[in-house]
């Protein structure tokens, strides 16, 4: 039994020394560039599917194209899914399954940093937007999402 322990100890030390030696042997003529983070890939999702299956999308990066409804304070400062009203504003999109009325999809809580939202102050209800980000919570059984990217696709004619 002691021989087995000694063999394991010797192998462990040998492997450790080899790892140390390999990591220390970087030729001086090689320029080591910093590793850049790859761009995120966002999964296109229907807002109704996201609302129907929030747990499936939890901690996933998603992209949604929808009709903008309005900026709001819905969900801000709610402790279980905290986004401060000082730093964020929420916005609502219209329900895609209702076409004869403008009804917001209030089950989907979407947050945008106020500094980004200020660029889109002229948005009107019905304008087509695309946004992407991470679903960070399913508090109250609803999806809560940080919009990392926000683009206006088209403006509705008045």
Short mmCIF file of C-alpha atoms in Angstrom, two decimals:
data_model
loop_
_atom_site.label_atom_id
_atom_site.label_comp_id
_atom_site.label_asym_id
_atom_site.label_seq_id
_atom_site.Cartn_x
_atom_site.Cartn_y
_atom_site.Cartn_z
CA UNK A 1 0.00 0.00 0.00
CA UNK A 2 2.86 2.40 0.84
CA UNK A 3 4.48 1.69 -2.54
CA UNK A 4 1.24 2.71 -4.30
CA UNK A 5 1.07 5.94 -2.30
CA UNK A 6 4.71 6.72 -3.11
CA UNK A 7 4.15 6.08 -6.83
CA UNK A 8 1.09 8.36 -6.86
CA UNK A 9 3.02 11.05 -4.98
CA UNK A 10 5.96 10.87 -7.39
CA UNK A 11 3.66 11.01 -10.43
CA UNK A 12 1.76 13.98 -9.00
CA UNK A 13 4.97 15.91 -8.37
CA UNK A 14 6.33 15.02 -11.82
CA UNK A 15 3.16 16.13 -13.59
CA UNK A 16 3.10 19.34 -11.55
CA UNK A 17 6.70 20.13 -12.45
CA UNK A 18 6.02 19.44 -16.14
CA UNK A 19 3.03 21.77 -16.15
CA UNK A 20 5.09 24.47 -14.44
CA UNK A 21 7.99 24.00 -16.87
CA UNK A 22 5.73 24.13 -19.94
CA UNK A 23 4.00 27.30 -18.77
CA UNK A 24 7.33 28.98 -18.10
CA UNK A 25 8.84 28.19 -21.52
CA UNK A 26 7.56 31.00 -23.73
CA UNK A 27 10.10 32.03 -26.35
CA UNK A 28 11.00 35.72 -26.07
CA UNK A 29 10.43 36.38 -29.79
CA UNK A 30 6.71 35.48 -29.65
CA UNK A 31 4.34 38.41 -29.18
CA UNK A 32 1.55 37.37 -26.83
CA UNK A 33 -1.65 39.22 -27.76
CA UNK A 34 -4.49 39.58 -25.29
CA UNK A 35 -7.39 37.19 -25.78
CA UNK A 36 -10.41 39.02 -27.17
CA UNK A 37 -13.87 38.03 -26.10
CA UNK A 38 -15.96 36.61 -28.93
CA UNK A 39 -19.15 38.42 -29.82
CA UNK A 40 -22.29 37.02 -28.24
CA UNK A 41 -24.67 35.00 -30.34
CA UNK A 42 -28.31 35.83 -29.72
CA UNK A 43 -31.13 33.37 -30.37
CA UNK A 44 -34.10 34.90 -32.21
CA UNK A 45 -37.23 34.32 -30.17
CA UNK A 46 -40.90 35.06 -30.39
CA UNK A 47 -41.93 37.27 -27.46
CA UNK A 48 -44.95 35.04 -26.87
CA UNK A 49 -42.73 31.94 -26.63
CA UNK A 50 -40.46 33.77 -24.19
CA UNK A 51 -43.45 34.65 -22.01
CA UNK A 52 -44.83 31.11 -22.26
CA UNK A 53 -41.52 29.45 -21.29
CA UNK A 54 -39.49 31.91 -19.20
CA UNK A 55 -37.53 29.19 -17.36
CA UNK A 56 -36.35 27.73 -20.67
CA UNK A 57 -34.80 31.08 -21.63
CA UNK A 58 -33.36 31.95 -18.20
CA UNK A 59 -29.69 33.06 -18.51
CA UNK A 60 -29.85 32.84 -22.31
CA UNK A 61 -29.05 35.55 -24.83
CA UNK A 62 -32.10 36.30 -26.97
CA UNK A 63 -33.08 38.66 -29.79
CA UNK A 64 -36.60 39.95 -30.42
CA UNK A 65 -38.13 41.99 -33.23
CA UNK A 66 -41.40 43.67 -32.20
CA UNK A 67 -43.61 46.72 -32.23
CA UNK A 68 -42.55 49.24 -29.61
CA UNK A 69 -45.34 50.34 -27.25
CA UNK A 70 -43.86 52.81 -24.74
CA UNK A 71 -41.19 53.52 -22.17
CA UNK A 72 -42.36 52.69 -18.67
CA UNK A 73 -41.32 52.21 -15.06
CA UNK A 74 -42.79 48.68 -14.92
CA UNK A 75 -40.66 46.34 -12.82
CA UNK A 76 -38.08 48.91 -11.75
CA UNK A 77 -36.79 48.75 -8.16
CA UNK A 78 -38.40 45.32 -7.56
CA UNK A 79 -35.95 43.64 -5.16
CA UNK A 80 -36.08 40.01 -6.45
CA UNK A 81 -35.08 41.22 -9.95
CA UNK A 82 -33.46 44.54 -9.07
CA UNK A 83 -32.90 47.16 -11.74
CA UNK A 84 -32.60 50.64 -10.30
CA UNK A 85 -34.89 53.37 -11.63
CA UNK A 86 -31.92 55.72 -11.42
CA UNK A 87 -29.92 53.76 -14.00
CA UNK A 88 -32.58 51.95 -16.05
CA UNK A 89 -35.90 52.52 -17.78
CA UNK A 90 -38.15 49.70 -18.87
CA UNK A 91 -40.05 49.54 -22.12
CA UNK A 92 -43.02 47.60 -23.36
CA UNK A 93 -43.67 46.01 -26.72
CA UNK A 94 -47.07 45.33 -28.22
CA UNK A 95 -48.63 41.89 -28.08
CA UNK A 96 -48.03 40.31 -31.50
CA UNK A 97 -51.16 38.14 -31.18
CA UNK A 98 -53.52 41.15 -31.03
CA UNK A 99 -53.66 43.13 -34.26
CA UNK A 100 -56.80 45.25 -33.93
CA UNK A 101 -55.74 47.01 -30.70
CA UNK A 102 -52.50 48.24 -29.13
CA UNK A 103 -52.08 46.02 -26.07
CA UNK A 104 -48.70 45.89 -24.32
CA UNK A 105 -47.06 42.56 -23.49
CA UNK A 106 -46.66 43.48 -19.82
CA UNK A 107 -45.55 39.97 -18.83
CA UNK A 108 -42.17 40.66 -20.47
CA UNK A 109 -40.08 43.02 -18.35
CA UNK A 110 -37.38 44.62 -20.54
CA UNK A 111 -34.78 47.03 -19.16
CA UNK A 112 -32.59 49.47 -21.04
CA UNK A 113 -29.93 51.73 -19.55
CA UNK A 114 -31.25 55.28 -19.39
CA UNK A 115 -28.23 56.63 -21.29
CA UNK A 116 -29.12 54.38 -24.24
CA UNK A 117 -32.86 55.04 -23.98
CA UNK A 118 -32.34 58.81 -24.23
CA UNK A 119 -31.24 58.30 -27.85
CA UNK A 120 -34.71 56.93 -28.69
CA UNK A 121 -36.92 59.52 -27.01
CA UNK A 122 -38.77 60.14 -30.30
CA UNK A 123 -40.08 56.56 -30.60
CA UNK A 124 -43.80 56.16 -31.05
CA UNK A 125 -46.15 53.30 -30.38
CA UNK A 126 -46.08 50.96 -33.39
CA UNK A 127 -42.47 51.64 -34.44
CA UNK A 128 -40.62 48.40 -35.21
CA UNK A 129 -37.61 47.73 -32.99
CA UNK A 130 -35.15 44.93 -32.52
CA UNK A 131 -33.38 44.34 -29.23
CA UNK A 132 -31.17 41.67 -27.79
CA UNK A 133 -29.92 40.80 -24.36
CA UNK A 134 -29.97 38.31 -21.52
CA UNK A 135 -32.97 36.94 -19.64
CA UNK A 136 -31.68 37.40 -16.09
CA UNK A 137 -34.68 36.43 -13.96
CA UNK A 138 -38.05 34.69 -13.91
CA UNK A 139 -39.41 36.49 -10.84
CA UNK A 140 -43.21 36.30 -10.57
CA UNK A 141 -43.13 33.65 -13.35
CA UNK A 142 -42.31 36.30 -15.96
CA UNK A 143 -39.15 36.79 -18.03
CA UNK A 144 -37.00 39.78 -16.97
CA UNK A 145 -34.52 40.87 -19.61
CA UNK A 146 -31.65 43.34 -19.93
CA UNK A 147 -31.64 44.85 -23.44
CA UNK A 148 -27.94 45.15 -24.29
CA UNK A 149 -28.55 46.19 -27.92
CA UNK A 150 -31.46 48.25 -29.24
CA UNK A 151 -32.14 49.18 -32.87
CA UNK A 152 -35.05 50.98 -34.56
CA UNK A 153 -35.96 49.02 -37.70
CA UNK A 154 -38.71 51.29 -39.00
CA UNK A 155 -40.88 54.18 -37.90
CA UNK A 156 -44.64 54.05 -38.29
CA UNK A 157 -46.15 56.70 -40.58
CA UNK A 158 -48.35 59.19 -38.77
#
